[in-house]
Structure formats: C-alpha cells, structure tokens
Tab-separated table of C-alpha atoms and ligand atoms in Angstrom:
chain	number	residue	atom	x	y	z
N	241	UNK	CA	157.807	-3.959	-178.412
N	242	UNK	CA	160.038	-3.912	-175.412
N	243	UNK	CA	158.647	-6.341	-172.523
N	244	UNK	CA	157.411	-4.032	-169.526
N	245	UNK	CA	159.302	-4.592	-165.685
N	246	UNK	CA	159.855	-2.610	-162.954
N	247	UNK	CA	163.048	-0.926	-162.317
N	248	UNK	CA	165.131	-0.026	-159.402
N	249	UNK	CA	167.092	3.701	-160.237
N	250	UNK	CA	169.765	4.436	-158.873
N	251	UNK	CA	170.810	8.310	-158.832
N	252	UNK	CA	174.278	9.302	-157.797
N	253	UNK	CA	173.534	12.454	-157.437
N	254	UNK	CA	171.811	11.715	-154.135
N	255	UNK	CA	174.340	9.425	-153.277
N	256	UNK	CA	176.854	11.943	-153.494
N	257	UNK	CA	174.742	14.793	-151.531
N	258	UNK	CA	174.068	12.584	-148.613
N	259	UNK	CA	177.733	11.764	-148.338
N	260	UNK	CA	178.732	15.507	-148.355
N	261	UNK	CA	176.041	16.194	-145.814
N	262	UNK	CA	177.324	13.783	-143.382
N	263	UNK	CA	180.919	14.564	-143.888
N	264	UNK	CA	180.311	18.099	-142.790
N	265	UNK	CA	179.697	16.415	-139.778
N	266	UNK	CA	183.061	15.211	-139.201
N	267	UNK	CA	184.905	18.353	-139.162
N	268	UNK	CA	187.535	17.118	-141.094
N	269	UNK	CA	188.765	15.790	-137.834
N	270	UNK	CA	187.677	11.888	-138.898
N	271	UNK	CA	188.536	10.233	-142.166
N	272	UNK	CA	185.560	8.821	-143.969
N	273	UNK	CA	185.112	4.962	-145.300
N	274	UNK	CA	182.275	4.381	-147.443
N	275	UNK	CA	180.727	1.252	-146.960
N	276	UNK	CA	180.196	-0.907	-150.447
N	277	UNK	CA	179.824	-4.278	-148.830
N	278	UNK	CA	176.917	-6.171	-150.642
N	279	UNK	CA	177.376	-4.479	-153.911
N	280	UNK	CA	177.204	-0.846	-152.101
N	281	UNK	CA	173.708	-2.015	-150.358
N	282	UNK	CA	172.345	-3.118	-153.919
N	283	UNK	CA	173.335	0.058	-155.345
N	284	UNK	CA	176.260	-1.552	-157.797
N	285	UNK	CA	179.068	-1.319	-156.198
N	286	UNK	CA	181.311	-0.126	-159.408
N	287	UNK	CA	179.222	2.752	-160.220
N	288	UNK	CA	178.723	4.053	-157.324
N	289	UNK	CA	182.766	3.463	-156.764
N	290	UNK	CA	183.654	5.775	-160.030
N	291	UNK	CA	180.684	7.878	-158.775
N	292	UNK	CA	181.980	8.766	-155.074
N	293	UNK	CA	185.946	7.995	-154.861
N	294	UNK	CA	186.518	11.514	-154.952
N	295	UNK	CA	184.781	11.701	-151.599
N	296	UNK	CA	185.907	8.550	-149.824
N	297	UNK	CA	189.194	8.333	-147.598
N	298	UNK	CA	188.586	4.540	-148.185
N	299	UNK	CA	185.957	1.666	-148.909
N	300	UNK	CA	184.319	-1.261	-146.482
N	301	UNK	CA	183.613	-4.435	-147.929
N	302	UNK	CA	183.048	-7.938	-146.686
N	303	UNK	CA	184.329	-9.960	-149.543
N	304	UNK	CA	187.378	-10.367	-151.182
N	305	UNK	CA	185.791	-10.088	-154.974
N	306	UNK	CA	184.388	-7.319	-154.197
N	307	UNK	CA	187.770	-5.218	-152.759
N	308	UNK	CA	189.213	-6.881	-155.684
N	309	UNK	CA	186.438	-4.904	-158.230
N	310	UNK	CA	187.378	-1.881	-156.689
N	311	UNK	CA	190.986	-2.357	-156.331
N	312	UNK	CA	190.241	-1.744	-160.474
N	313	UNK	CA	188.746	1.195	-160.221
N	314	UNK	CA	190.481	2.988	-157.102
N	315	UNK	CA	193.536	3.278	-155.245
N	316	UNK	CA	192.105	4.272	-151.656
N	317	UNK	CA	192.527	2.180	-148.963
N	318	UNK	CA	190.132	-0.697	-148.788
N	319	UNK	CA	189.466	-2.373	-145.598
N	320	UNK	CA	187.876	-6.310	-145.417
N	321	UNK	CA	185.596	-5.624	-142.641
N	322	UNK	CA	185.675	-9.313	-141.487
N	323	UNK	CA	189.291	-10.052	-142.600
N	324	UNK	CA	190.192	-13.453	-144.131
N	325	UNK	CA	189.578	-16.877	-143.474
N	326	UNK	CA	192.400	-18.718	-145.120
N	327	UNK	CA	196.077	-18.138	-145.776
N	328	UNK	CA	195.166	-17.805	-149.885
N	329	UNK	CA	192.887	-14.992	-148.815
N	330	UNK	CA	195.704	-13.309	-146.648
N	331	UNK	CA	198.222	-13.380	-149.740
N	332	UNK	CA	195.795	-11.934	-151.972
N	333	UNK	CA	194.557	-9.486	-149.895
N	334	UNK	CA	198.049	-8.657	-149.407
N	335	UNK	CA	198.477	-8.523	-153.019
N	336	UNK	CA	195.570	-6.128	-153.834
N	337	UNK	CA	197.235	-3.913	-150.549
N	338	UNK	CA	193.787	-3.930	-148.597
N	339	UNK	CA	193.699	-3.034	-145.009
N	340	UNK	CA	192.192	-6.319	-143.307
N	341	UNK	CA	190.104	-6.092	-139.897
N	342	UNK	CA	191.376	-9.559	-137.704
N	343	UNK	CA	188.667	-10.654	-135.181
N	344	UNK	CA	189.663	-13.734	-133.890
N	345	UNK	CA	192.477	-16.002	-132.876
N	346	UNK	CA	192.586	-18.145	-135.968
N	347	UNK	CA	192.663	-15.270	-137.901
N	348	UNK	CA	195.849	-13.297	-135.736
N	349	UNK	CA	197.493	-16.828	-136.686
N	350	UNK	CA	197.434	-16.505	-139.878
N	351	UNK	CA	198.834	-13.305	-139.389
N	352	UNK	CA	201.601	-13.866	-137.469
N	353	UNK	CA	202.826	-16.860	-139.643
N	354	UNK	CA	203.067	-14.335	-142.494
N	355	UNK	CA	205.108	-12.081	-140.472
N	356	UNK	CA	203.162	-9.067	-141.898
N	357	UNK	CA	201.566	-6.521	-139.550
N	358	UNK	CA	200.651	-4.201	-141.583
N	359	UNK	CA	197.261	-2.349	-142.518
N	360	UNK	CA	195.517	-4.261	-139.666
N	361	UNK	CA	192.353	-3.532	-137.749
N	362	UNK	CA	192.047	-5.089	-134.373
N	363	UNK	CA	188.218	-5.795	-133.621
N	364	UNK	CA	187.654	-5.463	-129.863
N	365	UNK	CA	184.053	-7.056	-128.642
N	366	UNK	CA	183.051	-4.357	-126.551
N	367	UNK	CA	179.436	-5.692	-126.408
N	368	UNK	CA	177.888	-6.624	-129.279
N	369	UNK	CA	179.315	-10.544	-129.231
N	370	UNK	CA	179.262	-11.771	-132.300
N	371	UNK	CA	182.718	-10.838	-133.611
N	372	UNK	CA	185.929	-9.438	-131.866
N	373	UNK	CA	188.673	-10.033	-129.335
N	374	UNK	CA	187.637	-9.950	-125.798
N	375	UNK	CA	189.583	-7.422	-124.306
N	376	UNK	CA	191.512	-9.439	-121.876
N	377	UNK	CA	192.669	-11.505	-124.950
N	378	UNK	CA	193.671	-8.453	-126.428
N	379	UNK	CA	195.814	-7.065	-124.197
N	380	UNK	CA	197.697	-10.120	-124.135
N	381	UNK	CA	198.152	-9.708	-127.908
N	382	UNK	CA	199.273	-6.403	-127.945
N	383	UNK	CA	201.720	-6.671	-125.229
N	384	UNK	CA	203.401	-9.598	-127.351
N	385	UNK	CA	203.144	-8.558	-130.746
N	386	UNK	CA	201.890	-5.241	-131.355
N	387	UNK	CA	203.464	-2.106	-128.678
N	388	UNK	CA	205.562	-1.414	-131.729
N	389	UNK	CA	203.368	-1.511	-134.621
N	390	UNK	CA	200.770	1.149	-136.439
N	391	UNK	CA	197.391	-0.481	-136.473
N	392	UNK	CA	193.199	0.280	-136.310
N	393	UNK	CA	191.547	-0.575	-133.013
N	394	UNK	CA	187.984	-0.627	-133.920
N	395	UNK	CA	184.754	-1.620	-132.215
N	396	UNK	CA	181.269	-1.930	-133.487
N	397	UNK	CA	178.252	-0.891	-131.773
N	398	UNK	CA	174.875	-2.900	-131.066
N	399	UNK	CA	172.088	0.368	-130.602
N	400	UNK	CA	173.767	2.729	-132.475
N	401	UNK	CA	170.299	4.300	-133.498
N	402	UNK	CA	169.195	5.132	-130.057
N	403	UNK	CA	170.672	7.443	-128.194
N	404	UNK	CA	169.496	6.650	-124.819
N	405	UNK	CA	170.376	2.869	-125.152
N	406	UNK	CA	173.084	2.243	-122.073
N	407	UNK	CA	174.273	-0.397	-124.327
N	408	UNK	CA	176.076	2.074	-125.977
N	409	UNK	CA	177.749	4.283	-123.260
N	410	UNK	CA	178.836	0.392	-121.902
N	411	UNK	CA	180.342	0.139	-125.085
N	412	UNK	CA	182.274	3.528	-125.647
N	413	UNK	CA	183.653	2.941	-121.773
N	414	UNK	CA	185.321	-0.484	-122.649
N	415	UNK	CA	186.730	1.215	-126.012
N	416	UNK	CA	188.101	4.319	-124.637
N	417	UNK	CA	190.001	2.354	-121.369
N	418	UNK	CA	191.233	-0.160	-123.836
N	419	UNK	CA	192.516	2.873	-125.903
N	420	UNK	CA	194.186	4.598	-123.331
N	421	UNK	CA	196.244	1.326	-122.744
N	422	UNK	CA	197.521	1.778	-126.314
N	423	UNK	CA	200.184	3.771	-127.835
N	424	UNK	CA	199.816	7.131	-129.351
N	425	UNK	CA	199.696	6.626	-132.489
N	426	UNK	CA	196.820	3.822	-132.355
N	427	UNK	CA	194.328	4.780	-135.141
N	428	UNK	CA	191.023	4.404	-133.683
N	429	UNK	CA	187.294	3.867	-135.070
N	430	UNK	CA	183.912	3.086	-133.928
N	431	UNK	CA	181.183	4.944	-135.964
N	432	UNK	CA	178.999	3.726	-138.325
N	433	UNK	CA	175.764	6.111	-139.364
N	434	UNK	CA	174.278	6.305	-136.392
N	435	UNK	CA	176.956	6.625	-134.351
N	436	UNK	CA	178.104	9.632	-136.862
N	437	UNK	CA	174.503	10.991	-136.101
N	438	UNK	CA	174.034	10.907	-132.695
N	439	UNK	CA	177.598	10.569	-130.921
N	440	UNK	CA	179.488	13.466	-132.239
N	441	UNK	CA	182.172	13.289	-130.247
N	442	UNK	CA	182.673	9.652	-130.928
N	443	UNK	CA	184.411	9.596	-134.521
N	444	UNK	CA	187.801	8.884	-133.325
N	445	UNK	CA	189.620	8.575	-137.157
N	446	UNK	CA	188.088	6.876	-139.078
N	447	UNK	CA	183.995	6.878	-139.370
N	448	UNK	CA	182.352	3.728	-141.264
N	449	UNK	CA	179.308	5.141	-142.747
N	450	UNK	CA	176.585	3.008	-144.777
N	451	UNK	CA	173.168	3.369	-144.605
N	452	UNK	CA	173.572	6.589	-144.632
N	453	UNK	CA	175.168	7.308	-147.664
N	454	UNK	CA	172.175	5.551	-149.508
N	455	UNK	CA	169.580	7.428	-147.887
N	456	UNK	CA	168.006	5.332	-145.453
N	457	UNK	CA	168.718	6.582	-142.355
N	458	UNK	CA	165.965	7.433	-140.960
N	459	UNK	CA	165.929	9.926	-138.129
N	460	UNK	CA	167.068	12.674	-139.983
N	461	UNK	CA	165.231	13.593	-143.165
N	462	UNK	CA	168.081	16.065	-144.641
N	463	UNK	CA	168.945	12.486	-145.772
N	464	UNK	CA	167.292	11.369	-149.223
N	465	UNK	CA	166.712	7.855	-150.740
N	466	UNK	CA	169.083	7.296	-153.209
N	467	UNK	CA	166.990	4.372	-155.053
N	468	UNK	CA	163.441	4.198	-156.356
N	469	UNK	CA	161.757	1.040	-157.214
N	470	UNK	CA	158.909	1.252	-159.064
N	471	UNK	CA	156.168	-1.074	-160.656
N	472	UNK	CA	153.559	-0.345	-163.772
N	473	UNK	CA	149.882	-0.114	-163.082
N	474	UNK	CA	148.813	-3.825	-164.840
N	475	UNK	CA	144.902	-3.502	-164.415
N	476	UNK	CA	142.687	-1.737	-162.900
N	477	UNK	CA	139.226	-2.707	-161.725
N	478	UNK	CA	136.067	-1.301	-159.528
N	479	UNK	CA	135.072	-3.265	-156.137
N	480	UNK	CA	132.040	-2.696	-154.091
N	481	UNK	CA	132.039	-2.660	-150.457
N	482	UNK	CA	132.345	-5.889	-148.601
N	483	UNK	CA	134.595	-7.704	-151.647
N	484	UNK	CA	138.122	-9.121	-150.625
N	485	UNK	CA	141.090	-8.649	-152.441
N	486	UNK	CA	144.420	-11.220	-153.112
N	487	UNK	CA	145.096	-14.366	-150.945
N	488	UNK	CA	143.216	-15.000	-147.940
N	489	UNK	CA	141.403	-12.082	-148.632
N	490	UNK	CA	143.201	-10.246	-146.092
N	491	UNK	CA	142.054	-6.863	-147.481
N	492	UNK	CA	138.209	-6.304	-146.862
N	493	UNK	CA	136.536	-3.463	-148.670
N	494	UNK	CA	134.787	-0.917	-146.046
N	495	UNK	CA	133.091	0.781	-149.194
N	496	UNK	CA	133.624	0.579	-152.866
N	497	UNK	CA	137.168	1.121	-153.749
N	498	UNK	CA	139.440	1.457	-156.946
N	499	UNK	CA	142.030	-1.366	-156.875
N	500	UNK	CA	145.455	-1.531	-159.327
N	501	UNK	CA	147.486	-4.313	-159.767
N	502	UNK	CA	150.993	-4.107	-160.587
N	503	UNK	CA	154.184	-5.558	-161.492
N	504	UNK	CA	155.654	-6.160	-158.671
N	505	UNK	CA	155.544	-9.218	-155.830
N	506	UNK	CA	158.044	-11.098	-153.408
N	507	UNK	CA	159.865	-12.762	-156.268
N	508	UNK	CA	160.773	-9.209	-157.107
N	509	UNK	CA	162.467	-8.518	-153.531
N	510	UNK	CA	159.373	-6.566	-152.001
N	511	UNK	CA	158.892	-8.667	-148.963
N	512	UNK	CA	155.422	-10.770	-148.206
N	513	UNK	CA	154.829	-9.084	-145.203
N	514	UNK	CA	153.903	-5.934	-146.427
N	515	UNK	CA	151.087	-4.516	-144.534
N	516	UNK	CA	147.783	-3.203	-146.083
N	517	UNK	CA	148.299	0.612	-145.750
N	518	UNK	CA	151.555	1.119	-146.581
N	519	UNK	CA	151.704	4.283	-148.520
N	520	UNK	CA	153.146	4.241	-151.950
N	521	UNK	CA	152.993	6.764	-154.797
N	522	UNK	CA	151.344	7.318	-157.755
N	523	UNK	CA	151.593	10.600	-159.998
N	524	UNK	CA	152.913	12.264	-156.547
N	525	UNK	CA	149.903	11.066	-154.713
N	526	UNK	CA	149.792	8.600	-151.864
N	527	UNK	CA	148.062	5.388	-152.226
N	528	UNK	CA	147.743	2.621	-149.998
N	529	UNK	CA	149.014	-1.489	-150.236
N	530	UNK	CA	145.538	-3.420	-150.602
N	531	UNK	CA	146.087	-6.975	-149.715
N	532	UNK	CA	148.668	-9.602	-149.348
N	533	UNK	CA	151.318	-9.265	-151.689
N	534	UNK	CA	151.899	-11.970	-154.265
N	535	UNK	CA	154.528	-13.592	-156.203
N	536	UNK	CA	154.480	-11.220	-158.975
N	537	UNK	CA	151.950	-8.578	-158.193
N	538	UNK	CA	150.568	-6.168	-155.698
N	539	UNK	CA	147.188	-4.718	-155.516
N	540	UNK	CA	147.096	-0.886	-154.676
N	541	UNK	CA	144.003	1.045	-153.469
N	542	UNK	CA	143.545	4.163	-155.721
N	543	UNK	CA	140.091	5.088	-154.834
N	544	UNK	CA	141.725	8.596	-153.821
N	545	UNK	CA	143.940	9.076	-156.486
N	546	UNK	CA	143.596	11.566	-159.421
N	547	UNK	CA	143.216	9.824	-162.957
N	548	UNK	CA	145.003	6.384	-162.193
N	549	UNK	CA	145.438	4.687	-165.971
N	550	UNK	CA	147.091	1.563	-166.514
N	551	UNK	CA	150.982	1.771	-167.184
N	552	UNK	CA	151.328	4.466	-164.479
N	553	UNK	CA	154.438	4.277	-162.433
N	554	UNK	CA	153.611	3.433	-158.464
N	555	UNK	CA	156.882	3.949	-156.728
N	556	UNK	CA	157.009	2.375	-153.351
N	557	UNK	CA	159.948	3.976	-152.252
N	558	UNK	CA	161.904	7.106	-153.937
N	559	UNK	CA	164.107	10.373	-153.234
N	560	UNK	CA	159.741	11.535	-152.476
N	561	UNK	CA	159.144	8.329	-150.188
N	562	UNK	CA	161.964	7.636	-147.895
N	563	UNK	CA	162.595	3.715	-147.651
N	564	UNK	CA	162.573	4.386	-143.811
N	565	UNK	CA	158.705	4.990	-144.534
N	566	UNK	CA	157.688	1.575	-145.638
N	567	UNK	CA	160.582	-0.363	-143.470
N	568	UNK	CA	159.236	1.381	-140.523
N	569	UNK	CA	155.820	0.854	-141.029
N	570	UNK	CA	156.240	-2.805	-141.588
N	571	UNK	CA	158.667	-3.165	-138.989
N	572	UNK	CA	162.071	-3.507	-141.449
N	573	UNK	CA	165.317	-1.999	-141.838
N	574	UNK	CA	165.957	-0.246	-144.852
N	575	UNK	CA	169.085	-2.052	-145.227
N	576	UNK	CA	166.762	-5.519	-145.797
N	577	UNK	CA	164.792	-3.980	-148.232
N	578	UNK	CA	167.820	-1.993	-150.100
N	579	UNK	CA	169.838	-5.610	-150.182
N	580	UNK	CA	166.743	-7.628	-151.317
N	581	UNK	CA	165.598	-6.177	-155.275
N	582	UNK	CA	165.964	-9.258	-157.577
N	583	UNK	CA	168.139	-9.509	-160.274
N	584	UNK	CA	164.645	-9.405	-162.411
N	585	UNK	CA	163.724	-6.060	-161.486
N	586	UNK	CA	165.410	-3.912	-164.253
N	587	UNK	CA	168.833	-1.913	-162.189
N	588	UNK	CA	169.296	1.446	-164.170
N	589	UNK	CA	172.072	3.665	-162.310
N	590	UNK	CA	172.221	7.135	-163.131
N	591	UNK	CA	175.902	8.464	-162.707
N	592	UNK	CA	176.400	11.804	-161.241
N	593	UNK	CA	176.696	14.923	-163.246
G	746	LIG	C1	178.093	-2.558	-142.361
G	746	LIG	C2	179.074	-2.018	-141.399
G	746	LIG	C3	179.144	-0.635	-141.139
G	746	LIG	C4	178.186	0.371	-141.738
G	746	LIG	O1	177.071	0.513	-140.919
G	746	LIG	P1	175.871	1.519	-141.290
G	746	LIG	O2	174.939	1.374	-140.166
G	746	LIG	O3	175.311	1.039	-142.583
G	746	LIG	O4	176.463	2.884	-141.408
G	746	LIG	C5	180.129	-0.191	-140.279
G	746	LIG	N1	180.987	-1.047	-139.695
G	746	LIG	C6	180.946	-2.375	-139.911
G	746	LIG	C7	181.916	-3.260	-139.245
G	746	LIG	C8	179.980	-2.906	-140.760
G	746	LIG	O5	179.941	-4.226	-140.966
C-alpha cells in the first residue's frame, strides 16, 4: 500500500497555450523571454524548459545554477536578471554565454575589468528603487564606455497591473527620454505580464513574461492555471449548529454542517492565513475553507456538496479554480502561493503532447 499525499500537477499543455495566447499579443514585433527564475515559479524549471523552448526567444532566471540547468537543455539566450555578484560568477556566466543584466556600480566594475561588453542589460531605476542605475549615473556610463557597443536597456515597472496607476506613465517617460539619448541600435525592454496586458504599445524588443505563462494572471481569464494542488478527503464528520471547528475555533457553525478534513496544512505551502470561505473544489463542486488551517490539515465545509466520501480529491486551485481566486480572496499574489508548495507535497509534471 502506497502512503496517501497530496500532489501538485503540473500540465504543460496549459503552460504552452497560455504562452501562445500571449505571444499573439506581440505581433511578432517583440521577442519573448520566458521567465524560469525560482524553478519556473515552482513549476520545475527543466520540464517545463524541454516543454516550451520551442516557444521562447530566451529564458529569465535569477541564479546562476539555474541558467546553468538550462544551458543543458537549450541553446537560447539566457539572461541573469540580477547579474553577478563576484568576478567567479562573471567568468562562468561568461562561460555558459548568458546575457547578464548589470544594476549597479560594483557590478559595471566587474565588468569593465574583464574588458567584455557583451550580452549586457543595463537596468535603469526609473521608479521602482530597489535595483538599477539612476539615470544621471547612466548617462555618464554610456558616454564613457558604451556609445559604441550593442546592449539591453531595460527597466522594470512597480504597478504594472493597474492601468491607471501614474506610477507607471512616470516610469515609461523616464525610459523613453533616456532611450532617445541612445543609439539606434539600443535593444530595449520593459514588459513583464502586465505590462504585455495592458500597455500594448510598450513591448519595445524584448517582453519578460512570468506569471503569465503559468496561469495566474488574473485580469484576464483566457489565461488558465497551469498547476493544481490537491489534498484527499481524511475524515469526515457531522456538527450541529453552534460547534467550533480547528484552533481558536475561529469557524462557528450557524446550523449543522458537514465538515472534511484533509491532507493538507501550512507545512504543505498553503499559507495560515487562509480565510474561512475560500472556495475550493470537490467533484466539480464548490466548497468552502472551515476554520484555521493547521499544520497538516484543513477542514472543508461540505454541507452543500453532492456525495462527499473520504479519499475524494479537494483541489484548491486548478485549470477549474484559477489561483488568482484564492490569492485574491485572501489578499495574495499568485506568485506567493505558486513559489510556496513543499517539497512534501508529491510534484507530478505532465509534459506536453
Ligand atoms: C520576475 C521578473 C519578471 C516577470 O514578471 P511577471 O510579472 O511574472 O511577468 C520580469 N522582469 C524581471 C526583472 C523580473 O524579475
């Protein structure tokens, strides 16, 4: 008898149709870098590598480990979205022929002492201040060391989800002047998903899209969750009205109810904050959280649902329950809730066909 555990599924397929959705979006006019970083948002960042290349211009990642796992598997550009931090990074980075983005002084150093200007990215702060060049400092650069040289001038923005948000037309102001000081042939990039979404005519060349690939954007439901994490039905048991349920009892019955437990708690990734009423599914039906979630379980109000048994699957978020429903609802981004499925919680990736 196999030991029972939830399971986070991964399915390519969806992976791959979000990615061809979005691209239409580009025209062809933009080249498109699929951001891996954090093994590919915790969707295994080798799979879904030999499951997309043939759709990605080029990869985003953060560390050097991971460009070098995919340096294995493809030969598309890879960019290290925050550069290096030492001179043995540089020379291996160099060695695996990754693009590098170089945000700060210490980093242009390095750089320069190598005498190698090639494949850069040139992070401008335009706003969000937390990494990049101030554009003063910039300038200065370029006028001493790059007027001659091919490179990326790239920005990143803070709001990129809300369009009205002056924070970004601040932002695509400082970018484009700075641009227009630049030579011609100057790649340029800004987007990441929402920018893709809801700035059109802001893709410059290259686009840097995440969150969307996996599905959890969240303002545009052409988009599907590539992942599903799910949990077995542990127990089941009748409470009458008035009873509490789990710690503190948070969750007070207003008649009698039909609770489940299952397999799943906080040491699994699903975070402790989880609101009573956040919908989940069971057998295609929604069901509600019931109480504070545990270490290793959650309790589940079924009352409603058609022939609950134990050993039924309740997903809590799936291709049929966007992850944008419970991050929004508890007020996270599906990004913290892709990243944050333990290592306990049985990963099964399903390639493409
Ligand atoms: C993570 C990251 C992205 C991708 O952003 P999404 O919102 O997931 O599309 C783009 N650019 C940079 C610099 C990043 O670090």
């Amino acid at each position: 008898m196999t030991a029972i555990n939830s399971e986070l599924i991964i399915d390519g397929n969806v992976l791959r149709t979000n990615i061809s959705y979005i691209k239409n979006k580009l025209e062809n006019k933009s080249k498109f870098m699929a951001v891996i970083k954090s093994d590919a948002y915790g969707h295994n960042l080798e799979e879904v590598t030999e499951d997309i290349d043939d759709l990605a211009d080029g990869y985003g990642v953060v560390r050097i480990d991971e460009a070098r796992k995919i340096r294995s598997l493809s030969n598309k550009k890879i960019l290290l979205m925050q550069g290096i931090y030492s001179n043995d990074e540089f020379l291996e980075a160099k060695d695996l022929n990754l693009d590098m983005v170089v945000h700060n002084q210490d980093q242009f150093q390095i750089v320069k002492k190598n005498n190698t200007f090639n494949n850069l990215w040139l992070k401008i702060n335009t706003g969000m201040n937390r990494l990049g060049f101030e554009i003063d400092d910039f300038i200065d650069i370029y006028n001493k060391y790059l007027s001659n040289k091919r490179f990326t001038l790239m920005t990143h923005l803070a709001a990129s989800n809300d369009k009205d948000s002056i924070s970004n037309q601040n932002q695509f102001k400082l970018f484009k002047d700075l641009s227009n000081k630049m030579h011609k042939d100057v790649d340029k990039s800004i987007a990441n998903t929402g920018c893709i979404m809801n700035f059109p005519d802001k893709l410059y060349d290259w686009v840097r899209c995440g969150i969307g690939m996996y599905g959890g954007y969240f303002k545009d439901d052409q988009i599907q969750t590539a992942m599903t994490l799910r949990s077995p039905v542990v127990n089941l048991r009748k409470i009458k009205k008035d009873e509490r349920v789990g710690y503190d009892g948070r969750a007070v019955a207003e008649k009698d109810m039909l609770i489940a437990t299952v397999y799943l708690g906080y040491a699994d990734g699903l975070p402790l904050n989880i609101k009573d009423g956040t919908n989940v599914l069971i057998k295609g039906q929604k069901a509600k959280v019931f109480g504070r979630v545990s270490m290793d379980l959650t309790t589940i109000d079924v009352t409603n649902i058609n022939d609950c048994n134990i050993g039924d699957w309740c997903e809590f978020f799936s291709k049929d329950l966007s992850i944008s429903n419970i991050a929004k609802s508890n007020d996270l981004i599906s990004y913290y809730l892709m990243t944050g499925v333990k290592s306990r919680v049985e990963k099964i990736y399903k390639r493409a066909d």
